[in-house]
Short mmCIF file of C-alpha atoms and ligand atoms in Angstrom, two decimals:
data_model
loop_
_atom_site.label_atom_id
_atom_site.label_comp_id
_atom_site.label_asym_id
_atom_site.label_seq_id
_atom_site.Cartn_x
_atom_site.Cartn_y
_atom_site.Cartn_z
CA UNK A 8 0.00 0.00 0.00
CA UNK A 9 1.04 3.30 -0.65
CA UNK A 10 0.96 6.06 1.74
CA UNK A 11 -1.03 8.81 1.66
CA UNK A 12 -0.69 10.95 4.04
CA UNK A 13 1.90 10.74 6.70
CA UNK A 14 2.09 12.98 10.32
CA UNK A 15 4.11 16.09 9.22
CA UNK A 16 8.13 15.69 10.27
CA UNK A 17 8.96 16.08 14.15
CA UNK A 18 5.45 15.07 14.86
CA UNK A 19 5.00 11.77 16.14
CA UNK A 20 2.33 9.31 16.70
CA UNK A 21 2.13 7.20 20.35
CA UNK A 22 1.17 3.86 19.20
CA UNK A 23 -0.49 1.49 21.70
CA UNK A 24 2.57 -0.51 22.51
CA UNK A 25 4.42 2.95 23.94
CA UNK A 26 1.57 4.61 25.53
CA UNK A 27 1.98 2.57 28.84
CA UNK A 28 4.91 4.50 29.64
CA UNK A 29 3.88 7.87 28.54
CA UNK A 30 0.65 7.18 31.12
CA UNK A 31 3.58 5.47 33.56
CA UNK A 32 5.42 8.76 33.54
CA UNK A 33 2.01 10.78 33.16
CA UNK A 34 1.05 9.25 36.54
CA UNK A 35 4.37 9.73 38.32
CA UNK A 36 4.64 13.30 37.47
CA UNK A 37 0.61 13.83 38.90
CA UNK A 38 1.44 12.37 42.00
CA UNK A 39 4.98 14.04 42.30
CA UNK A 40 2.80 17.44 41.71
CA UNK A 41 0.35 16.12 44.10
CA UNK A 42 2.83 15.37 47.61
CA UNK A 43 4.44 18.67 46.78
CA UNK A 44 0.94 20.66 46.89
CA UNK A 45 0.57 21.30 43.34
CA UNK A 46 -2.72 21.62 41.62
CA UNK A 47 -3.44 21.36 37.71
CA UNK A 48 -4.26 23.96 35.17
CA UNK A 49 -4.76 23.09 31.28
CA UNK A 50 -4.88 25.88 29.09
CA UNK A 51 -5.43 26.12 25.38
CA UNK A 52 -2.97 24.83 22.89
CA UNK A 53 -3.60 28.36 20.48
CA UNK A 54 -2.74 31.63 21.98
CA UNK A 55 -2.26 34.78 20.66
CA UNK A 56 1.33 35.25 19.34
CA UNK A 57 1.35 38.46 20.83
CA UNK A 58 1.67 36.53 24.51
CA UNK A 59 4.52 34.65 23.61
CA UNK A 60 6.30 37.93 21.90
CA UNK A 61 5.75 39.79 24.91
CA UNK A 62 6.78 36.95 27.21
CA UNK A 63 9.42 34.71 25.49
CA UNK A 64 10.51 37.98 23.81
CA UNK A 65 10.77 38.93 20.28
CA UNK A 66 14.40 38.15 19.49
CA UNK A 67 14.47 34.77 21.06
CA UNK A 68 14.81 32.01 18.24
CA UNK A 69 11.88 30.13 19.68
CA UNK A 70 9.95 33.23 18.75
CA UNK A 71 11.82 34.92 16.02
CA UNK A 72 12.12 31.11 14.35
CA UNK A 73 10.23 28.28 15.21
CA UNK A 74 6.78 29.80 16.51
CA UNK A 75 3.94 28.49 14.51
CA UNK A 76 2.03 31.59 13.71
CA UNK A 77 -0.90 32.09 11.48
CA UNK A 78 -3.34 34.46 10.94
CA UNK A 79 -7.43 34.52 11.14
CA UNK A 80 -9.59 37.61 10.54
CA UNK A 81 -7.62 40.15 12.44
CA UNK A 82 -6.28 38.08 14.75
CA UNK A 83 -2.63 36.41 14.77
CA UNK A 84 -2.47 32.96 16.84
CA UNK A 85 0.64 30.80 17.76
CA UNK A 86 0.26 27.38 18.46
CA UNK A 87 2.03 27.45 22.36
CA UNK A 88 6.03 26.84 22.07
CA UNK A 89 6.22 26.64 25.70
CA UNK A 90 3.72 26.35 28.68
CA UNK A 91 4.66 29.25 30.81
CA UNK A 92 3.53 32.36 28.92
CA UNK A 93 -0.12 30.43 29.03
CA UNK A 94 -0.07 29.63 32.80
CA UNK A 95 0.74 33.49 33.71
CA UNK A 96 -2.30 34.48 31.01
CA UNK A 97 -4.55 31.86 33.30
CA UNK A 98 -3.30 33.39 36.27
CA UNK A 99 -3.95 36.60 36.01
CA UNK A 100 -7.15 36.23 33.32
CA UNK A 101 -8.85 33.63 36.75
CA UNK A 102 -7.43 36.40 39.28
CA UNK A 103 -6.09 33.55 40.77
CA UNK A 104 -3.25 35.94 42.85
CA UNK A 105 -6.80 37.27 44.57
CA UNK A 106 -5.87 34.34 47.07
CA UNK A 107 -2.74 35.32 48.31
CA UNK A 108 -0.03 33.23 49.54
CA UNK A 109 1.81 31.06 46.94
CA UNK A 110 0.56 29.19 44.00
CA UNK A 111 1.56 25.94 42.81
CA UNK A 112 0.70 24.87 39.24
CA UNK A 113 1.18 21.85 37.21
CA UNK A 114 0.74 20.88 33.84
CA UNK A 115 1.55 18.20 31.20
CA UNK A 116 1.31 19.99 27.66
CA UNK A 117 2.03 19.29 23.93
CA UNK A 118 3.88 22.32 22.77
CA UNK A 119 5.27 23.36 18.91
CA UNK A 120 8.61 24.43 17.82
CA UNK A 121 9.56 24.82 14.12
CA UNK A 122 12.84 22.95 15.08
CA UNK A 123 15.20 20.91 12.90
CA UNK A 124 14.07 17.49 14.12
CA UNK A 125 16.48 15.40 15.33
CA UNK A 126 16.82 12.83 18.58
CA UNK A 127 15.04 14.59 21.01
CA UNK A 128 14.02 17.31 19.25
CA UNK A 129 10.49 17.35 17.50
CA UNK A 130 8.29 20.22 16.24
CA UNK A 131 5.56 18.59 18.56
CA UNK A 132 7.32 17.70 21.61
CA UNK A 133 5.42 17.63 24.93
CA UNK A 134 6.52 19.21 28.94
CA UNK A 135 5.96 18.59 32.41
CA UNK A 136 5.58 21.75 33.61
CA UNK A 137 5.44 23.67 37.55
CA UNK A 138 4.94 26.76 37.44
CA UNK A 139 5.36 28.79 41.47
CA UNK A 140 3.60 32.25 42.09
CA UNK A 141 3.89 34.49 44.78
CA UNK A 142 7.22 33.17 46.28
CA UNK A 143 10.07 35.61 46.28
CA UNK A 144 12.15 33.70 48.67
CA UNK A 145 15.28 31.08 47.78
CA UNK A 146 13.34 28.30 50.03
CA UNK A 147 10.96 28.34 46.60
CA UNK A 148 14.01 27.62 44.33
CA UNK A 149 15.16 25.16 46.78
CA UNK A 150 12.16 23.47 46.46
CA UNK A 151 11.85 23.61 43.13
CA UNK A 152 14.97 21.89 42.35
CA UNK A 153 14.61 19.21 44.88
CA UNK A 154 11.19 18.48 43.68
CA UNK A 155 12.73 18.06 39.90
CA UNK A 156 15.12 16.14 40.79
CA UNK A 157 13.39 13.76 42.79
CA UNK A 158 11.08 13.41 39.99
CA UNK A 159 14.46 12.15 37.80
CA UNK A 160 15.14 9.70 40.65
CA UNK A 161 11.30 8.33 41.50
CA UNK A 162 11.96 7.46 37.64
CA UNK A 163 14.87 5.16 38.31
CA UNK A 164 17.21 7.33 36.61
CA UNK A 165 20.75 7.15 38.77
CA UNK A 166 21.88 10.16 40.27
CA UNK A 167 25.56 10.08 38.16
CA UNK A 168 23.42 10.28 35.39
CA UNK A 169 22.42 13.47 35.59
CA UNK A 170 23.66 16.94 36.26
CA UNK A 171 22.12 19.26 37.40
CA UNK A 172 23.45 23.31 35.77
CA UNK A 173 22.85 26.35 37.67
CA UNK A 174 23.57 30.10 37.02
CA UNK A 175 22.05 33.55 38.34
CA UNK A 176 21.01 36.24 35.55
CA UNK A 177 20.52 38.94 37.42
CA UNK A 178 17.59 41.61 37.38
CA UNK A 179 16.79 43.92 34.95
CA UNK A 180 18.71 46.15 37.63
CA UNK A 181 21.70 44.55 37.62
CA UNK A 182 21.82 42.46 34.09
CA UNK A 183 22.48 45.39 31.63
CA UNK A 184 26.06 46.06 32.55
CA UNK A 185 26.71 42.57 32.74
CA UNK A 186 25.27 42.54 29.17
CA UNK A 187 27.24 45.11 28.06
CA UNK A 188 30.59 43.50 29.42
CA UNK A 189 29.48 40.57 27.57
CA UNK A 190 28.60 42.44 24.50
CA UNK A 191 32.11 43.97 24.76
CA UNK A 192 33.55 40.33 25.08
CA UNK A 193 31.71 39.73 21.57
CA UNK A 194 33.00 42.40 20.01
CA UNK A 195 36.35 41.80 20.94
CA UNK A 196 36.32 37.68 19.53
CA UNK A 197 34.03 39.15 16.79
CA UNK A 198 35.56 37.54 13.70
CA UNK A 199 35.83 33.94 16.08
CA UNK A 200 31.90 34.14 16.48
CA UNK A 201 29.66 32.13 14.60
CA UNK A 202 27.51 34.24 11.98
CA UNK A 203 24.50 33.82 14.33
CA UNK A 204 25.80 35.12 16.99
CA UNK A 205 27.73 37.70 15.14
CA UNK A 206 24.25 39.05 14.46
CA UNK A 207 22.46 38.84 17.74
CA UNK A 208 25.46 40.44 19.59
CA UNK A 209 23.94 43.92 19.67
CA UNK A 210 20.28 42.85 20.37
CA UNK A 211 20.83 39.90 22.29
CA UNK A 212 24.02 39.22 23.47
CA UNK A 213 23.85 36.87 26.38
CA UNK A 214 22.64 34.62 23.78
CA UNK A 215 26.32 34.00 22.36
CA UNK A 216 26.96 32.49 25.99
CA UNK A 217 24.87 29.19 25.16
CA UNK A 218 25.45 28.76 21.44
CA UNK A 219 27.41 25.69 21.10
CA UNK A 220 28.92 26.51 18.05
CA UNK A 221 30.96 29.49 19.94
CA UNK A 222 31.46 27.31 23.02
CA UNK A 223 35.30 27.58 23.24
CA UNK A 224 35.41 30.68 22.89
CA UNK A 225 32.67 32.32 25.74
CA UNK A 226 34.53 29.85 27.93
CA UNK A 227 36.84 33.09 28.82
CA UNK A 228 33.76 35.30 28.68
CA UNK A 229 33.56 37.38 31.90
CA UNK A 230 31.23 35.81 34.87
CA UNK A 231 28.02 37.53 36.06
CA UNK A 232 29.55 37.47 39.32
CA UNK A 233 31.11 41.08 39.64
CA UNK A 234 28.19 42.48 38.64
CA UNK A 235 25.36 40.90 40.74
CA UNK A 236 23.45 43.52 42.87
CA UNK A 237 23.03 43.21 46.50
CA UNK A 238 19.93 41.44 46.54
CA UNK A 239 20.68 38.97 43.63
CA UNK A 240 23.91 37.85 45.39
CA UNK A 241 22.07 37.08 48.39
CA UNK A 242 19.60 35.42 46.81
CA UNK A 243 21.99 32.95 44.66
CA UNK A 244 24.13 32.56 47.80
CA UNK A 245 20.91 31.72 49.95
CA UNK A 246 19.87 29.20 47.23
CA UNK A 247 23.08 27.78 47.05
CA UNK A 248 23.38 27.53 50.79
CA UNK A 249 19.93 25.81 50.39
CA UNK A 250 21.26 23.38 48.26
CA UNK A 251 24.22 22.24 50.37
CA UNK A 252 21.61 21.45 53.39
CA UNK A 253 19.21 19.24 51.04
CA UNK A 254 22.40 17.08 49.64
CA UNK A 255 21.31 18.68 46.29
CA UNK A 256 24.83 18.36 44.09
CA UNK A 257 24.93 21.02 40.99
CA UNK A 258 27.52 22.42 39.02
CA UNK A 259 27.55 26.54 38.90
CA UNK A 260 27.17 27.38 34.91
CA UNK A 261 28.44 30.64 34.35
CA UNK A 262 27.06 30.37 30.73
CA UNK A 263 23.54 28.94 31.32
CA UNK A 264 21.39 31.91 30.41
CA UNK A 265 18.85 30.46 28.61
CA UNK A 266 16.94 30.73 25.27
CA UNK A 267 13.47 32.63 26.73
CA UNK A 268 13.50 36.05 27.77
CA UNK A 269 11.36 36.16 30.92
CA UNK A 270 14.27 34.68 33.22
CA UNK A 271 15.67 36.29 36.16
CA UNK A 272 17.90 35.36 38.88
CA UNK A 273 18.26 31.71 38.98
CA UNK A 274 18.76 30.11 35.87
CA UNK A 275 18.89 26.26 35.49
CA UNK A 276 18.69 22.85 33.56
CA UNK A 277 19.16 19.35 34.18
CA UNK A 278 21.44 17.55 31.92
CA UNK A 279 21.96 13.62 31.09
CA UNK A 280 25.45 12.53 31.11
CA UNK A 281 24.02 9.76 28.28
CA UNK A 282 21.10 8.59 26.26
CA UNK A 283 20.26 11.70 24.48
CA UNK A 284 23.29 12.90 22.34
CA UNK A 285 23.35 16.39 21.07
CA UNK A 286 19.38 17.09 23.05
CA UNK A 287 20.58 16.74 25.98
CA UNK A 288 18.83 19.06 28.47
CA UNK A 289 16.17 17.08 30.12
CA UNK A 290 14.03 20.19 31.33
CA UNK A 291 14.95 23.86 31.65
CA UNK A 292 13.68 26.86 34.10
CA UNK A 293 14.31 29.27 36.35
CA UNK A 294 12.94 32.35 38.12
CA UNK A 295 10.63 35.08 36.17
CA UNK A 296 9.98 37.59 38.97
CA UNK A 297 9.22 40.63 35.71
CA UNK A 298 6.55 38.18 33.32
CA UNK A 299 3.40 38.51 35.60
CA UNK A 300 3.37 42.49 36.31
CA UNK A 301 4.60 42.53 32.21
CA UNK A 302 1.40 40.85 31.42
CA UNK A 303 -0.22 43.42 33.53
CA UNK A 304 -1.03 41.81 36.98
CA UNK A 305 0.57 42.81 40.10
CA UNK A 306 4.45 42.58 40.67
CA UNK A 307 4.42 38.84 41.44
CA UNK A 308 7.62 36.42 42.17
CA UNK A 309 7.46 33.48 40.64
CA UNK A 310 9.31 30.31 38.87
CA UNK A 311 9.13 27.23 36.99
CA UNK A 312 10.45 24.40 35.46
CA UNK A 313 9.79 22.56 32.25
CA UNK A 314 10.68 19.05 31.79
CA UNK A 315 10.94 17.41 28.28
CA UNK A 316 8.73 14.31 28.26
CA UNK A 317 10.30 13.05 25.11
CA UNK A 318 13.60 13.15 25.92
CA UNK A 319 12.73 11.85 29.91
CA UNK A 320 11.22 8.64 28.02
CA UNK A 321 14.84 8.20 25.41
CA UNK A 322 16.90 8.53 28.97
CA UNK A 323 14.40 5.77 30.83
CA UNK A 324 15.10 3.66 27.82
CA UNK A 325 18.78 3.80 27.40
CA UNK A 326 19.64 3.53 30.88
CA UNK A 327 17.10 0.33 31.29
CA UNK A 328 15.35 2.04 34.01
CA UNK A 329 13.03 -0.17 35.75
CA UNK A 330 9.66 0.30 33.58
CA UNK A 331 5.87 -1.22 34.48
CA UNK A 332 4.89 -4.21 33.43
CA UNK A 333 2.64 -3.97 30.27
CA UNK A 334 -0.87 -3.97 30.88
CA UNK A 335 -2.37 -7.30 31.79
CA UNK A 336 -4.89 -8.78 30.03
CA UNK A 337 -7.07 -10.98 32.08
CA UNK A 338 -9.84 -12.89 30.29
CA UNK A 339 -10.49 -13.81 27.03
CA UNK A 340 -14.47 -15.12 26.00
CA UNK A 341 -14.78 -17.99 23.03
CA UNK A 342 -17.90 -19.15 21.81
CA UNK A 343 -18.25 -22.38 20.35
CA UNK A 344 -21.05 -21.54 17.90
CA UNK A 345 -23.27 -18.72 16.47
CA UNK A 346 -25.80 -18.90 19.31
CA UNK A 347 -22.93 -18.84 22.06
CA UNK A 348 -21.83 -15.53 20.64
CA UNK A 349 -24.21 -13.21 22.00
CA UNK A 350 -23.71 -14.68 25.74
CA UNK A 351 -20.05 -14.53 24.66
CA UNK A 352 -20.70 -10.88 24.68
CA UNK A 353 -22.76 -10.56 27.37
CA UNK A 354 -20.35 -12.48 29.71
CA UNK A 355 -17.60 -9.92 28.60
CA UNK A 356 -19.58 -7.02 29.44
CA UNK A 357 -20.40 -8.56 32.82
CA UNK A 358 -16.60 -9.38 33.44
CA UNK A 359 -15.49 -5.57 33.00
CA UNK A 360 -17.57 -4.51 34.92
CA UNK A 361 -15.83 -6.26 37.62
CA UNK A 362 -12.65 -4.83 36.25
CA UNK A 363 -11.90 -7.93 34.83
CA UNK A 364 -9.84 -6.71 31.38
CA UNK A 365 -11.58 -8.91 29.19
CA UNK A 366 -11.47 -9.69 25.27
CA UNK A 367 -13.47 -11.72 22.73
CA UNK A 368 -13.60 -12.28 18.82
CA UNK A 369 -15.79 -9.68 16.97
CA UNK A 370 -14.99 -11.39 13.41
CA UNK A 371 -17.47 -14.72 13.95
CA UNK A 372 -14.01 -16.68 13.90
CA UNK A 373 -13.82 -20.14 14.52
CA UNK A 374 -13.24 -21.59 17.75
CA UNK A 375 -9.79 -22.56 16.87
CA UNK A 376 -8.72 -19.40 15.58
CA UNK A 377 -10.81 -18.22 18.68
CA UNK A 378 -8.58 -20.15 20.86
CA UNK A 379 -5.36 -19.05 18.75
CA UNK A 380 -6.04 -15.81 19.65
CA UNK A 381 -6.98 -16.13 23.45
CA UNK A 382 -3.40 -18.00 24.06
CA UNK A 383 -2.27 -15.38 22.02
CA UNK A 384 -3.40 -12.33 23.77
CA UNK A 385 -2.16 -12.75 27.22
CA UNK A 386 -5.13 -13.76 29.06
CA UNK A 387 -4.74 -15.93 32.32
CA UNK A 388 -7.91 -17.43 31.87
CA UNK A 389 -10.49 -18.85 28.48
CA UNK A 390 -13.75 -18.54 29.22
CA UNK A 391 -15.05 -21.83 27.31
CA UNK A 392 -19.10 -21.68 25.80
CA UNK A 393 -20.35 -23.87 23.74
CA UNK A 394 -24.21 -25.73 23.88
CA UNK A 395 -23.52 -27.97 26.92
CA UNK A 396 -22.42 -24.89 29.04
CA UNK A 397 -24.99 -22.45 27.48
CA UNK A 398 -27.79 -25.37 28.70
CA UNK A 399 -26.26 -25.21 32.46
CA UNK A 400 -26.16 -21.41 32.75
CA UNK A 401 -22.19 -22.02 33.38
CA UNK A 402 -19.01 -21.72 31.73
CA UNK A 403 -15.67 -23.82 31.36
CA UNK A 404 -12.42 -22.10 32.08
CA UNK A 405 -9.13 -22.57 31.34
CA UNK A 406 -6.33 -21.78 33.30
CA UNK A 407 -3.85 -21.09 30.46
CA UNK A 408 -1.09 -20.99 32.52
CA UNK A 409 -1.82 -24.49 34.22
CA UNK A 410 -4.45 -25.79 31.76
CA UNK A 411 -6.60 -26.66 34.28
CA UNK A 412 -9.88 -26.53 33.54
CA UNK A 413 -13.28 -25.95 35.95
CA UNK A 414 -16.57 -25.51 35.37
CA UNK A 415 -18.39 -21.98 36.88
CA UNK A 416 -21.85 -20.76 36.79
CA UNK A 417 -22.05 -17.59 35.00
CA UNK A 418 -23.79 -15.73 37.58
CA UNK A 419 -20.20 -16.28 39.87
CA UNK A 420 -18.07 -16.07 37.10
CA UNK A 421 -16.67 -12.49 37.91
CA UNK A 422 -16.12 -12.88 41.76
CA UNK A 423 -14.53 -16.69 40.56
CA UNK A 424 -11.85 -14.92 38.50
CA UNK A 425 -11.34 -11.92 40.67
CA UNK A 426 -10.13 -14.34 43.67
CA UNK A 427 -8.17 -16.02 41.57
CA UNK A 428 -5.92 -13.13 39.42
P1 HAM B 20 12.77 25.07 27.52
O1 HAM B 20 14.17 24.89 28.03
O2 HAM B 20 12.60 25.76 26.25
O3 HAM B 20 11.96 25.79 28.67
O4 HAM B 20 12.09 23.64 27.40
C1 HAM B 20 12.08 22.75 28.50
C2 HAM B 20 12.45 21.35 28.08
O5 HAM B 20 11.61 20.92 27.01
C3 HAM B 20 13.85 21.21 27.51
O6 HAM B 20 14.81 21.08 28.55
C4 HAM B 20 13.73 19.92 26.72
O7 HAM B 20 13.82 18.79 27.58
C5 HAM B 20 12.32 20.01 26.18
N1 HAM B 20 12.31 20.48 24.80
C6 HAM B 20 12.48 21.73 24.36
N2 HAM B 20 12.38 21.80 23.02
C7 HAM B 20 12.16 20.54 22.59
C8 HAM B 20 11.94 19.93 21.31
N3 HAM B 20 11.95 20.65 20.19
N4 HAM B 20 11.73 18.59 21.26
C9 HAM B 20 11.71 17.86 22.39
N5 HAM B 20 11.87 18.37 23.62
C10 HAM B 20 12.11 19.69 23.73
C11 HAM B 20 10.65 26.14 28.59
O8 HAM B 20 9.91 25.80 27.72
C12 HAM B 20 10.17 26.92 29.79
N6 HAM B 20 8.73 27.20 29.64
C13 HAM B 20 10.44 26.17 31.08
C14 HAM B 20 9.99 26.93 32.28
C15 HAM B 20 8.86 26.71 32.98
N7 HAM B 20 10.62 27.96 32.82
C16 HAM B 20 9.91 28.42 33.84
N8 HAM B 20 8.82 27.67 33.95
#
């Protein structure tokens, strides 16, 4: 057969056989969220691009490149390229800082990038999101990075095989002369910088820090260090303080500024020493104490983290993490003849409804090709009717794991298997 149609590149399907660790990790990151007081928030997958200009910030490539923007009447949407812009929207459109206090949000969200796709890197790729409002202190960050990378290790993932980057930014008080010794740095290795970052040096030039084309040479670019105002030093000192208490290990960054606009202060990503190749950041975040009141709510502290779900699932895999056991199948009805096939039926129904995962033929197979494809499915136990049993009100079944056989009356079928799985 030739194909069609085929899902556009960097956009993948989840077949049946993979969903039950998407729904494995799906679970683990709800109840991660759930002991660390978290509740959820779903927003829209279309926004208006003007959110994620204002937010992520024009000259940021995930913007300026890979946003999926189009147009309708008057309006220009973006399909979301990131789940935090969203969450602050919901926040502030719900006047949900009318409660006070802090405010814990979790997500799990498909998001679009116009990226060149490659391991780990789709144009529909999907996060784990937190999102914290209303916390201005270092505990916060603390907590945020414990929780993250707890999540890693709840996984299975080994703690030498990840590493987790951190870095401070600065405020908008402190950052631009930090930005201009950087910028100055450019200018002087000009000719060694990669054309990209040859042309975002004036607009954008802590960007030149994380290319990895120019790596070698922002190695001897000037730390943020020297420039930190008061309160940002004792912020990333408290934090790091923090850290040492909770047995958190981390390796300071100096060049970890990160692609989105909105950060300040603490900057950070988790890394995997192997399983991903070139991809290799398994989430991203930091502090964005300026995006709420620059959406127009109230000066608000807050911080987040997004965690790739992709690339959390490649790691699980190449490390042969401990994953669940595939879903069982329990029971599996055959019918031995055209007037056993409506009972058939009606037995299945009354097994699920135990919770008894039950299957039958819907073809009008044979009963050999019926019992081919009970042995074949999994099922710990055939449910066997033909005339005899259909005349008794009962059922034979098979035990195909011992191939013993009994004989059950329909009516305690269900509570029969239950005791028995
Ligand atoms: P981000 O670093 O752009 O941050 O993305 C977070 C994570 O999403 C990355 O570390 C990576 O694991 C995954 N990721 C990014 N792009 C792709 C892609 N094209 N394909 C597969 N996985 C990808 C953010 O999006 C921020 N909103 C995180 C945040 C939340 N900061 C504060 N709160």
């Amino acid at each position: 057969m030739e194909l069609k149609y085929r899902a556009l590149e960097g956009m993948n399907d989840v077949l049946p056989e993979q969903s039950p660790l998407w729904q494995y990790v799906e679970a683990r990151w709800r109840e991660h969220c759930r002991q660390y007081g978290y509740g959820e928030i779903r927003t829209p997958i279309l926004e208006t691009a003007e959110l994620f200009e204002r937010s992520v910030g024009e000259t940021s490539d995930i913007v300026s490149k890979e946003m999926y923007v189009f147009q309708r009447s008057e309006e220009r949407y973006a399909l979301k390229p990131e789940g935090t812009a969203p969450v602050v929207r919901a926040y502030l459109e719900h006047g949900l800082y009318g409660a006070g206090g802090v405010q814990k949000l979790y997500y799990i969200t498909p998001f679009f990038r116009g990226e060149r796709p490659q391991k780990g890197r789709y144009r529909q790729a999907h996060q784990f999101g937190a999102e914290i409002f209303g916390a201005a202190s270092p505990l916060a960050d603390a907590e945020l990075l414990c929780m993250v990378m707890d999540f890693f290790l709840s996984l299975g993932l080994p703690a030498d095989a990840l590493e987790l980057r951190l870095n401070t930014i600065g405020c908008p008080g402190c950052r631009p002369a930090y930005r201009e010794a950087v910028r100055n740095f450019g200018r002087e290795h000009f000719d060694r910088l990669c054309k990209n970052c040859q042309a975002r040096l004036e607009r954008n030039p802590l960007r030149i820090l994380d290319c990895k084309e120019c790596f070698e040479i922002t190695a001897a670019a000037p730390p943020i260090d020297p420039y930190l105002c008061d309160a940002c030093r004792t912020h990333f000192e408290g934090l790091q303080s923090l850290l040492k208490t909770l047995d958190v290990a981390y390796v300071r960054d100096h060049r970890l500024v990160r692609g989105l606009d909105y950060y300040t202060r603490t900057t950070f990503e988790v890394v995997a020493a192997q399983g991903l190749g070139a991809q290799n950041a398994l989430c991203g975040g930091g502090r964005y104490d300026g995006l709420v009141e620059e959406l127009g709510g109230p000066p608000t502290p807050a911080l987040g983290v997004g965690i790739g779900v992709e690339r959390t699932l490649l790691v699980l895999q190449a490390l042969n993490a401990p994953l669940p056991a595939p879903p069982r199948r329990d029971a599996f009805v055959v019918a031995f003849g055209d007037a056993a096939r409506p009972v058939a039926l009606q037995i299945a129904q009354q097994l699920r409804r135990a919770a008894i995962a039950t299957d039958l033929d819907l073809e009008g197979r044979s009963p050999k090709a019926q019992m081919r494809l009970a042995n074949r499915s999994g099922a710990r136990f055939a449910i066997l009717l033909g005339e005899s049993e259909l005349a008794q009100n009962a059922a034979t079944v098979k035990d195909l794991q011992t191939h013993e056989q009994y004989t059950v009356s329909q009516t305690e079928l269900a509570a029969w298997i239950q005791t028995r799985l």
